[in-house]
XYZ file of C-alpha atoms in Angstrom:
163
model
C -9.814 4.745 -30.003
C -12.491 5.557 -27.416
C -9.759 7.331 -25.225
C -9.628 9.912 -27.992
C -13.251 10.062 -28.688
C -15.131 13.547 -29.253
C -17.589 12.716 -26.920
C -16.473 13.563 -23.283
C -18.793 10.822 -21.746
C -17.369 7.904 -24.221
C -13.815 9.179 -23.349
C -14.364 9.389 -19.719
C -15.916 5.940 -19.527
C -13.012 4.572 -21.793
C -10.480 5.801 -19.316
C -12.570 4.616 -16.613
C -12.294 1.212 -18.026
C -8.746 1.303 -18.825
C -7.539 2.681 -15.524
C -9.502 -0.164 -13.972
C -7.655 -3.042 -15.756
C -4.216 -1.380 -15.979
C -3.906 1.391 -13.639
C -1.912 3.478 -16.315
C -0.615 6.440 -14.854
C -0.781 8.404 -17.776
C -4.738 8.342 -17.810
C -4.439 11.252 -15.365
C -4.168 13.514 -18.438
C -7.828 12.405 -19.749
C -9.286 13.075 -16.226
C -7.808 16.518 -15.503
C -9.042 17.676 -18.722
C -12.702 16.392 -17.837
C -12.513 17.391 -13.988
C -14.422 20.870 -14.497
C -16.606 19.540 -17.596
C -20.141 21.009 -17.784
C -22.086 17.873 -17.367
C -22.168 16.911 -13.785
C -21.639 13.120 -14.381
C -18.655 13.652 -16.479
C -16.941 16.327 -13.867
C -17.957 14.096 -10.863
C -16.778 10.938 -12.287
C -13.276 12.687 -13.347
C -13.177 14.122 -9.920
C -13.568 10.741 -8.085
C -10.977 8.913 -10.317
C -8.474 11.502 -9.685
C -9.077 10.827 -5.916
C -8.794 7.382 -6.520
C -5.532 7.734 -8.904
C -4.018 10.051 -5.843
C -3.023 7.277 -3.933
C 0.013 6.652 -6.345
C 0.439 10.169 -7.478
C 1.182 12.974 -4.722
C 1.232 15.274 -7.211
C -2.359 15.327 -7.466
C -2.850 16.616 -3.779
C -3.848 20.174 -4.651
C -6.259 19.103 -7.217
C -8.035 16.383 -5.090
C -8.112 18.973 -2.173
C -9.519 21.725 -4.524
C -12.659 19.307 -4.652
C -13.604 19.467 -0.776
C -16.547 21.727 -1.270
C -18.004 19.757 -4.596
C -21.775 19.834 -4.441
C -21.582 15.758 -4.980
C -21.164 13.959 -1.632
C -19.776 10.977 -3.345
C -16.623 13.430 -4.747
C -16.444 14.858 -1.225
C -16.319 11.178 0.043
C -13.556 10.172 -2.190
C -11.560 13.429 -1.310
C -11.269 12.760 2.351
C -10.526 8.869 1.788
C -7.570 10.216 -0.423
C -6.515 12.472 2.267
C -4.915 9.379 4.134
C -2.162 9.075 1.682
C -1.036 12.974 1.955
C 0.161 12.775 5.803
C -0.198 16.155 7.454
C -0.799 18.006 4.443
C -4.176 16.175 4.437
C -5.174 17.041 7.925
C -6.529 20.322 7.171
C -8.934 18.895 4.640
C -10.104 16.226 7.174
C -10.666 18.750 9.919
C -13.203 20.496 7.700
C -14.709 17.616 6.577
C -15.609 16.541 10.251
C -18.470 19.474 9.914
C -19.967 17.737 6.975
C -22.819 16.608 9.082
C -25.414 16.923 6.561
C -23.754 13.668 5.061
C -22.739 10.885 7.719
C -20.502 8.979 5.325
C -18.285 12.130 4.445
C -17.924 12.934 8.258
C -17.402 9.248 9.006
C -14.823 8.541 6.113
C -12.887 11.673 7.516
C -12.522 10.235 10.912
C -11.362 7.139 9.526
C -8.714 9.002 7.338
C -7.721 10.887 10.545
C -6.933 7.290 12.190
C -4.878 6.390 8.938
C -2.797 9.498 9.396
C -1.283 8.039 12.791
C 0.685 10.589 14.573
C 0.339 13.013 11.621
C -3.225 13.545 12.473
C -2.117 14.705 16.097
C -3.603 18.385 15.321
C -6.982 16.599 14.814
C -7.022 15.250 18.369
C -9.298 18.370 19.634
C -12.206 17.987 17.096
C -12.046 14.261 17.405
C -12.454 14.578 21.059
C -15.190 16.787 20.489
C -17.125 14.052 18.473
C -16.831 11.515 21.337
C -20.508 12.405 22.504
C -21.840 12.400 18.937
C -25.220 10.753 19.075
C -24.311 8.321 16.130
C -22.677 5.450 17.791
C -20.928 4.235 14.713
C -19.514 7.568 14.413
C -18.297 7.552 18.273
C -16.820 4.253 17.496
C -14.785 5.406 14.618
C -13.588 8.529 16.780
C -12.237 6.084 19.593
C -10.629 4.010 17.069
C -9.008 7.032 15.046
C -7.858 8.630 18.612
C -6.101 5.368 19.194
C -4.277 5.209 16.137
C -3.361 8.659 16.192
C -1.759 8.566 19.823
C -2.094 4.631 21.299
C -0.261 6.033 24.380
C -2.757 8.592 25.124
C -5.932 6.701 24.155
C -6.706 3.077 24.928
C -7.432 0.602 22.607
C -11.191 0.429 21.938
C -13.119 -2.881 22.646
C -13.687 -4.954 19.584
C -17.379 -4.508 18.476
C -17.655 -7.899 17.294
C -16.421 -9.509 20.575
């Protein structure tokens, strides 16, 4: 089958297709084998898939967290999105991602993931408060929501921007 093809790109894209259709956990081995591949596309795709799979596999935490400094913004984005599934363990990764200002999507995703941690994100409150005056109104709005999600007794519910 294509999952055993000698061409790493073929294996990669076959595994992506099968995982999308079935969510079979055993496919993690294919992505783990390709996460450090020399081809940047193969490596990035494998890393992003591992991030996506981590919501169902807590054993992937260390592997996914190790990608936080990946040179590809898309991988870093998927890392911070994945951290919402790891409770307090994900908070330090999110803390560092708040500084990823070169790519707003990464910082913004880190803020959203911090909020998704709920009370497990309490150690992130000072950093989130420091972003309340960020020049980006979308980021400021996300920060307000995250603070409320983390500590609704301390931070009021932000106004609904759609009203």
